[in-house]
Coordinates of C-alpha atoms in Angstrom, one line a residue:
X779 CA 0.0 0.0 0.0
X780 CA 2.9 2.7 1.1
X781 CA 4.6 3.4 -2.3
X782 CA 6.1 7.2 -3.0
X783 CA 7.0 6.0 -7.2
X784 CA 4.9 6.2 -9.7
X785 CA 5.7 3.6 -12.1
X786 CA 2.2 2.4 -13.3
X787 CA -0.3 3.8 -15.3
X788 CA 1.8 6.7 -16.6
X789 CA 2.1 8.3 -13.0
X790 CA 5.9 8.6 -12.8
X791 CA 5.8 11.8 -10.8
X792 CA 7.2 11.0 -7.4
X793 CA 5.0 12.9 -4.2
X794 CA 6.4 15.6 -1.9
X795 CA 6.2 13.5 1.0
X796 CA 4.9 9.5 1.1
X797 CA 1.7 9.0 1.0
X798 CA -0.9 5.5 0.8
X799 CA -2.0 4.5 -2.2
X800 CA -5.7 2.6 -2.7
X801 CA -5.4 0.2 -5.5
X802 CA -8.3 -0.6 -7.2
X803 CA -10.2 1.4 -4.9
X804 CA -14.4 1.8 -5.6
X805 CA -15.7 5.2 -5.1
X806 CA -18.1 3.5 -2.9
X807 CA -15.3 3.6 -0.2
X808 CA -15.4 7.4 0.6
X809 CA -19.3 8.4 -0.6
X810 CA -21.5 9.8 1.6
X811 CA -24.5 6.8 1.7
X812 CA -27.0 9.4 -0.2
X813 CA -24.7 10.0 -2.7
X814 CA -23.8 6.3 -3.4
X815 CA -27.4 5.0 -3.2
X816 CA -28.4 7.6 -5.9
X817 CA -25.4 6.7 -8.0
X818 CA -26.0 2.9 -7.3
X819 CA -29.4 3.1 -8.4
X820 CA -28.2 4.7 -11.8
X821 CA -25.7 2.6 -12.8
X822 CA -27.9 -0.1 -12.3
X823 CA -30.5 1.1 -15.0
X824 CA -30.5 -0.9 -18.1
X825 CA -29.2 1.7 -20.9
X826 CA -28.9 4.4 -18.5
X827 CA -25.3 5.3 -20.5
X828 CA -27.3 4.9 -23.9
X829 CA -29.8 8.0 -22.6
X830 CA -27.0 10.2 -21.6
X831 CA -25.0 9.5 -24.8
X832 CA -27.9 10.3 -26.9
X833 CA -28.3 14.0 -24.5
X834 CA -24.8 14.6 -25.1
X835 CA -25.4 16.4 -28.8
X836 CA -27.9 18.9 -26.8
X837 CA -25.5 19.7 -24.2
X838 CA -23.1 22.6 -24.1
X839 CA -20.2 20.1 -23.2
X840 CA -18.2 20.1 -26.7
X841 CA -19.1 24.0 -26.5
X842 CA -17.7 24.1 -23.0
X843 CA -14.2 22.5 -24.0
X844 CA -13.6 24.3 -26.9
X845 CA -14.3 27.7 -24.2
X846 CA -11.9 26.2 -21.6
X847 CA -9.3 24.9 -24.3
X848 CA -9.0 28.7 -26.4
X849 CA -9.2 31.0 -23.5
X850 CA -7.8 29.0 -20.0
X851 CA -4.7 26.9 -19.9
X852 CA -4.0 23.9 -19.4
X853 CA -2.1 22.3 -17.1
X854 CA 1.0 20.0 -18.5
X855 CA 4.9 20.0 -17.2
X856 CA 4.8 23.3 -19.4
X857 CA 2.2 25.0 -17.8
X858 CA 1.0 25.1 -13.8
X859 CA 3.7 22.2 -13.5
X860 CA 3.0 22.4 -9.5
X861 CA -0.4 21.6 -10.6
X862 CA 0.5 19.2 -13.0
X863 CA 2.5 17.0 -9.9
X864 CA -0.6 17.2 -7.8
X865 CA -3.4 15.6 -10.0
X866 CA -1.0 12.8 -11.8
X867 CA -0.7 12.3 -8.1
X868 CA -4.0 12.2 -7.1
X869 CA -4.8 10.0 -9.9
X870 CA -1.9 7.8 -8.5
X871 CA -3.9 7.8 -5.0
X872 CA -6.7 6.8 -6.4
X873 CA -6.1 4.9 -9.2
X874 CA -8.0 6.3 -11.7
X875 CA -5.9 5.2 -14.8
X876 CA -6.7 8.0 -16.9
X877 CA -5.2 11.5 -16.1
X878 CA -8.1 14.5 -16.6
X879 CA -7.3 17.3 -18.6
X880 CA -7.3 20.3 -15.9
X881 CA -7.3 23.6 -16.6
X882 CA -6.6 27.2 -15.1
X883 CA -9.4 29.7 -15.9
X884 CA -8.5 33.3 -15.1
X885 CA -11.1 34.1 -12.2
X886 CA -10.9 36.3 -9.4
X887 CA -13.6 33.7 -7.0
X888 CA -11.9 30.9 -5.9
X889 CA -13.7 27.9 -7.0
X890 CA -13.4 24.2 -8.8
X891 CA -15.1 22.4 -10.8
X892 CA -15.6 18.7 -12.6
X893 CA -17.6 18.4 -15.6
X894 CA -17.9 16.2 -18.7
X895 CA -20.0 13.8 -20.1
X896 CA -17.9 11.5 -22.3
X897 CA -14.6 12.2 -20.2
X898 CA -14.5 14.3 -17.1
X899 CA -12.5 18.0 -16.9
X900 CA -11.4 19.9 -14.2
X901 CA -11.2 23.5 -14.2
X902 CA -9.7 25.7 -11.2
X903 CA -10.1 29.6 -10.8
X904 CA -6.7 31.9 -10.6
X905 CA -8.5 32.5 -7.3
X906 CA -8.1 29.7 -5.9
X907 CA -4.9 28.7 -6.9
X908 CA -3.4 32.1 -5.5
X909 CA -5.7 31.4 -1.9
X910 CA -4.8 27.8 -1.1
X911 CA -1.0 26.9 -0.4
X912 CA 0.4 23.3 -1.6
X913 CA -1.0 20.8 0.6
X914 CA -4.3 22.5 0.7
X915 CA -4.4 22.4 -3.3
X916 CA -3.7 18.9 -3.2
X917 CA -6.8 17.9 -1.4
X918 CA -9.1 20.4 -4.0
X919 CA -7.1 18.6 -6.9
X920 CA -7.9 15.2 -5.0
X921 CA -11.4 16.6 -4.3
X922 CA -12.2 17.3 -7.7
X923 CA -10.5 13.6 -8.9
X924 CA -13.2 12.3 -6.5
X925 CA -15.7 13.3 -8.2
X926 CA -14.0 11.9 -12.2
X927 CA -13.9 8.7 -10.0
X928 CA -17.3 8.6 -8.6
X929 CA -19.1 9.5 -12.0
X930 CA -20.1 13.0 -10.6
X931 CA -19.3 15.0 -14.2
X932 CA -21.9 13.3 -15.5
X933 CA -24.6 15.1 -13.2
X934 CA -23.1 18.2 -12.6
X935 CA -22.9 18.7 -16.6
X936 CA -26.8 18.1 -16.6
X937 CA -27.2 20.4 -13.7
X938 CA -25.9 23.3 -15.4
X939 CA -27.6 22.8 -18.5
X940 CA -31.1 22.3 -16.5
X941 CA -30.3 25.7 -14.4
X942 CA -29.6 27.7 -17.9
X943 CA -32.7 26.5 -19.5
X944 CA -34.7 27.0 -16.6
X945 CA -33.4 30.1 -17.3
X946 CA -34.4 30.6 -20.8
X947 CA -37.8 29.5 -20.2
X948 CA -38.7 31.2 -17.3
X949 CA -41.2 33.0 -19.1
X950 CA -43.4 29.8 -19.6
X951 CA -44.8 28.9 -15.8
X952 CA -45.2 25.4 -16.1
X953 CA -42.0 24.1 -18.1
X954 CA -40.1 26.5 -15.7
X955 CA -41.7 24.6 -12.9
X956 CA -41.0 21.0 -14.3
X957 CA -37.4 22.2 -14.8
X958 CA -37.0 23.5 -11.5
X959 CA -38.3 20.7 -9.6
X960 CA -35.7 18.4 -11.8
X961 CA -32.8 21.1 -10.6
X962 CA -33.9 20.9 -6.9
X963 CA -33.4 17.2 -6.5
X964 CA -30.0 17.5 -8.4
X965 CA -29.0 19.7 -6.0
X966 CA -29.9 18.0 -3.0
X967 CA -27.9 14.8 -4.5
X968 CA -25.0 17.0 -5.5
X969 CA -24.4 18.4 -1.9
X970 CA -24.7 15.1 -0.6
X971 CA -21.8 14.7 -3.8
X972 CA -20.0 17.4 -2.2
X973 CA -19.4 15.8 1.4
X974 CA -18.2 12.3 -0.7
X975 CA -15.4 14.7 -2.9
X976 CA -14.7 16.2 0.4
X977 CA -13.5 12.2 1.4
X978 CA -11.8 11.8 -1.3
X979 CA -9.8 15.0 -1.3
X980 CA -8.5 13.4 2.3
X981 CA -7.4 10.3 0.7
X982 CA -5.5 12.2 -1.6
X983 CA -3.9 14.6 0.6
X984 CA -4.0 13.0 3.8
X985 CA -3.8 15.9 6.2
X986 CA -6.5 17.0 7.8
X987 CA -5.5 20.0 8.6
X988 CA -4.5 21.0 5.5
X989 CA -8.2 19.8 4.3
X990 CA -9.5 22.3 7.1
X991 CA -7.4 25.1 6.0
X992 CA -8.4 24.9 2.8
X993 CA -12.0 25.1 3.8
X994 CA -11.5 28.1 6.2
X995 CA -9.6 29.8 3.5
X996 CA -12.7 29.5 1.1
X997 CA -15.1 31.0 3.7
X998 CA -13.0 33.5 5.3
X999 CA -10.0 34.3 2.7
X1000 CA -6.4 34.5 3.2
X1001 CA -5.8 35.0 6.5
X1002 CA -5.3 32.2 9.0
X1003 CA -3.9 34.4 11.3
X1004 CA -7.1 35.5 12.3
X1005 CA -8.9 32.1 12.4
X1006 CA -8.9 29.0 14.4
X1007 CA -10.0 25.5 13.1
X1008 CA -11.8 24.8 16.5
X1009 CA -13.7 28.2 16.5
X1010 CA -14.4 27.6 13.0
X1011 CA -16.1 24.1 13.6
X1012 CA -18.0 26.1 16.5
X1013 CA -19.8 27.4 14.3
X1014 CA -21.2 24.9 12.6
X1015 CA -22.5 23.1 15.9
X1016 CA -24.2 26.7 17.0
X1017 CA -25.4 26.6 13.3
X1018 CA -27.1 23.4 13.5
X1019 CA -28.3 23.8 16.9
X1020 CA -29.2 27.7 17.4
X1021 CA -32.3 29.5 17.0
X1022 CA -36.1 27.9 17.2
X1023 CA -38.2 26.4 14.6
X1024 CA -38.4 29.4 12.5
X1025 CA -34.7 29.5 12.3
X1026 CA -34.9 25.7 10.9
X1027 CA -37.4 26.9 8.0
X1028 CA -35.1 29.1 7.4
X1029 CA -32.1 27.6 7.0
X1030 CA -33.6 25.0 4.5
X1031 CA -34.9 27.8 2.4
X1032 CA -31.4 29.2 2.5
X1033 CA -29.7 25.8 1.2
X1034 CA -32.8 24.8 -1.5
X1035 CA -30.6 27.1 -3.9
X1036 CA -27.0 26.2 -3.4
X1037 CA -25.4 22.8 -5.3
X1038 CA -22.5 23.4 -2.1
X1039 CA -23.4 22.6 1.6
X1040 CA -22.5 25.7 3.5
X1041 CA -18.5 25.6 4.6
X1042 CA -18.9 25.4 8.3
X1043 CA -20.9 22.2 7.6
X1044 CA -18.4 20.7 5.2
X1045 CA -15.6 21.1 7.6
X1046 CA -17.7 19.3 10.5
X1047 CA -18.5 16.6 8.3
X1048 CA -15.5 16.3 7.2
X1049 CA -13.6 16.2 10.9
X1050 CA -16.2 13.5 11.9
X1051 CA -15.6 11.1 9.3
X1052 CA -11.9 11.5 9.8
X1053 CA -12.5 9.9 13.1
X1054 CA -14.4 7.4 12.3
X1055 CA -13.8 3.5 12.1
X1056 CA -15.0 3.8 8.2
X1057 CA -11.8 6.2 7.2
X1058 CA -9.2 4.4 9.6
X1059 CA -10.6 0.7 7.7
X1060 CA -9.9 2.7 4.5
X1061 CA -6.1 3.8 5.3
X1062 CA -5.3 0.1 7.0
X1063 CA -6.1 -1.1 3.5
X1064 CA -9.8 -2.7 3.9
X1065 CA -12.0 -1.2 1.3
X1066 CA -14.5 -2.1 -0.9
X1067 CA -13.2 -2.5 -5.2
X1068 CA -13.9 -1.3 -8.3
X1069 CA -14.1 -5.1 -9.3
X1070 CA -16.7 -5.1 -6.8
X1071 CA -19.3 -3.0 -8.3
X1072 CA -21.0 -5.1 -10.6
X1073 CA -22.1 -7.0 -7.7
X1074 CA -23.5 -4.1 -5.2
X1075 CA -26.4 -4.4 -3.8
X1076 CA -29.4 -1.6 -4.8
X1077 CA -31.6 -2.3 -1.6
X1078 CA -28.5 -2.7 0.6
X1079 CA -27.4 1.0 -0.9
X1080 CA -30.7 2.5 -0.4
X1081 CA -30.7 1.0 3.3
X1082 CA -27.7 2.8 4.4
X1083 CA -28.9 6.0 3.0
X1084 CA -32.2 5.5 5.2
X1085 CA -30.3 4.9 8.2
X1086 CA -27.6 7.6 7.4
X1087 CA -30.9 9.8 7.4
X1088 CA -32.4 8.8 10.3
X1089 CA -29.1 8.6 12.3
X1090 CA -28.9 12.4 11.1
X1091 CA -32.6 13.0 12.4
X1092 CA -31.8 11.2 15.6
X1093 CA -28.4 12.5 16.7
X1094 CA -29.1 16.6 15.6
X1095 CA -29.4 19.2 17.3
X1096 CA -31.5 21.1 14.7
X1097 CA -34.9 22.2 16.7
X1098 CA -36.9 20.7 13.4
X1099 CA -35.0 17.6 13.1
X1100 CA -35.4 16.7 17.0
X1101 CA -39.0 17.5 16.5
X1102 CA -39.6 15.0 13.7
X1103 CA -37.2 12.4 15.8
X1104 CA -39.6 12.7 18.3
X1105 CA -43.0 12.7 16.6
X1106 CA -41.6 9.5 14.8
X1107 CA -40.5 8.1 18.3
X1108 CA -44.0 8.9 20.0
X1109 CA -43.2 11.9 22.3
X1110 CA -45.9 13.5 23.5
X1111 CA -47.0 17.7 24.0
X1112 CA -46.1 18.3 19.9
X1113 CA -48.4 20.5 19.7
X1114 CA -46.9 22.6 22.6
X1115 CA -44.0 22.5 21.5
X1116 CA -44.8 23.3 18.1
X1117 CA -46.0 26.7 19.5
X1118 CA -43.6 27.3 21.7
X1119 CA -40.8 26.9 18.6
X1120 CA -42.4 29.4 16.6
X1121 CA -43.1 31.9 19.2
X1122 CA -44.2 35.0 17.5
X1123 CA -45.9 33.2 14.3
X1124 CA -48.6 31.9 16.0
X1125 CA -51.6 33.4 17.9
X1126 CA -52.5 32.6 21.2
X1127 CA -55.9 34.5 21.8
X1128 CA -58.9 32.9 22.9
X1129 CA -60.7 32.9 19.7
X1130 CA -58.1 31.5 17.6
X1131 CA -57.9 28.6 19.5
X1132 CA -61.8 27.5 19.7
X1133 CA -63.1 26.8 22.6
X1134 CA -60.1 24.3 24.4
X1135 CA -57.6 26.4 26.0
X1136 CA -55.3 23.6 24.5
X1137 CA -56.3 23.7 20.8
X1138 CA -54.6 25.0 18.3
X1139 CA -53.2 28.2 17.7
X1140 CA -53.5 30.5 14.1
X1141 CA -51.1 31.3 12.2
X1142 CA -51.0 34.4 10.7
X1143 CA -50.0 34.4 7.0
X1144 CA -48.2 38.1 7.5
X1145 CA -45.8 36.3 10.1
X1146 CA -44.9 33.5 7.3
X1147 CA -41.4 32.8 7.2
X1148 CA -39.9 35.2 3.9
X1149 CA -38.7 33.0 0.7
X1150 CA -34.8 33.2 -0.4
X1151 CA -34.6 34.7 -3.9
X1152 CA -31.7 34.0 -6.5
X1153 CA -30.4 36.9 -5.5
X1154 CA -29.9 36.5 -2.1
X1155 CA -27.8 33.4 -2.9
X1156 CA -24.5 32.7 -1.4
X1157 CA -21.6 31.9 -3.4
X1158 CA -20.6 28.8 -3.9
X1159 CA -17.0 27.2 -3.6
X1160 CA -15.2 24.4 -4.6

């Protein structure tokens, strides 16, 4: 497993420092259990590769190259040679025989991205490659060969070509509707797709640290100085478990746009998985094979996503999520509660709540929690 040469698969660059390699290794190792039951269920679909190679002539892709190909460059031992080190590298790591083209495109937002239908590309902004310092690249670079492994171009490719004709046809209310509902459950999957890259760019790089940093950097800039890793997952935790119920309607309407999970979010994620008996099975050399996917289960995949979602439910801190734990586990008083969580939008007068001092109280549709718009969107990273 420990091997710092590069001798196979046209990966003869040797690694700054020496780092495991995963042979063979299935993507299924490092996805989050949403992500792999989706992907799982896809691959599984009898000319499921037929259907997207008949899309491919109506989407931008070929368009796309040609853009990143006359007006970014491209990394080779010529160009971004740095670069060029770090995703042969990666590619080593993971043993993805093919090396994807990557390119530099001159952009002041740090960001990074993996698309392609036929073959995957990855395309990183000036941005980030001036924020992030080597070892912090090296898990983006490993992030972003993640998702080439995992089949992620595929999706994300179709997810920008359904948000720019949703778009176009904005105009027409019921095709914009049937569009957007398509776009909303891509997006949900490709968050989930997010936290699985995230794995991967540990495998890649791993340093945790450096994987932090790298986050931190993306939500806060360049200057470390100022920040701490443990304030920084703080955060996140008074994130998930601050506020009342209208803070938890809130927070989902602030995520329904956004293909990224919010960074705080990613870096706790991350940090827990790290410590877990699933990433220390994967560095000792026990993990599940690419020659092994032929043979995966769909029912078994779909069962871990349930109880991945209902261990979330059940271990959160969110007001909302506890509430649905316990109205699925039988507490009693929701209705109380469910008043007492939304304070101010409810009524409690009298006649609003008929004649039970204990019935329910009225909402008043002036108190309704306000939608997020396009343009309140946050950017997204990475």
């Amino acid at each position: 497993m420990s091997d710092d040469s590069h001798e196979q698969s046209g990966h003869e660059n040797v690694p700054s420092r020496q780092r495991r390699r995963f042979e063979g290794i299935s993507s299924r190792a490092y996805e989050h259990p949403a992500d792999r039951s989706a992907l799982v269920a896809l691959r599984k679909l009898s000319g499921f590769d037929t259907v997207f190679k008949a899309l491919s002539g109506l989407l931008p892709e070929r368009s796309l190259r040609l853009l990143f190909l006359s007006d970014s460059v491209r990394v080779s031992d010529a160009q971004f040679a740095h670069l060029n080190d770090m995703l042969r590298d990666a590619c080593y790591i993971l043993d993805l025989e093919k090396v994807p083209p990557l390119y530099v495109n001159q952009d002041p937002q740090p960001n990074a991205m993996c698309i392609g239908l036929d073959e995957p590309i990855i395309v990183v902004t000036t941005g980030l490659v001036e924020l992030l310092d080597e070892e912090e690249m090296r898990a983006v670079i490993g992030h972003e060969v993640g998702h080439a492994l995992s089949g992620h171009a595929v999706y994300r490719t179709i997810l920008l070509f359904l948000t720019n004709l949703a778009l176009r046809v904005a105009w027409i209310p019921l095709g914009n509707l049937a569009i957007m509902a398509i776009v909303t459950a891509l997006r949900e999957w490709f968050r989930k797709s997010e936290l699985s890259a995230d794995r991967a760019g540990l495998l890649v790089g791993q340093d945790l640290r450096a994987s932090m940093r790298g986050l931190m950097k993306i939500a806060g800039g360049n200057h470390l100085h100022e920040m701490n890793v443990d304030a920084f997952l703080a955060q996140a935790e008074e994130y998930e478990a601050g506020g009342d119920l209208r803070d938890s309607v809130l927070k989902i309407l602030n995520v329904l746009p956004r293909t990224h999970p919010f960074t705080t979010i990613r870096a706790a994620e991350l940090k827990k998985w790290a410590e877990s008996r699933d990433y220390q099975r994967i560095m000792d050399g026990h993990y599940p094979r690419r020659s092994e996917d032929k043979d995966t289960s769909v029912a078994d995949s779909f069962r871990q996503s349930a109880a991945s979602y209902a261990s979330d439910v059940r271990n959160s801190k969110d007001p909302l999520l506890k509430l649905v734990g316990d109205i699925a586990g039988g507490a009693g008083d929701i209705g109380g509660r469910v008043r007492r969580g939304f304070g101010g939008f409810a009524s409690s007068s009298p006649k609003d709540s008929g004649d039970s001092p204990k019935g329910p109280t009225a909402t008043k549709d002036q108190d309704a929690p306000p939608r997020a718009t396009d343009d309140e969107r946050p950017d997204e990273n990475s």
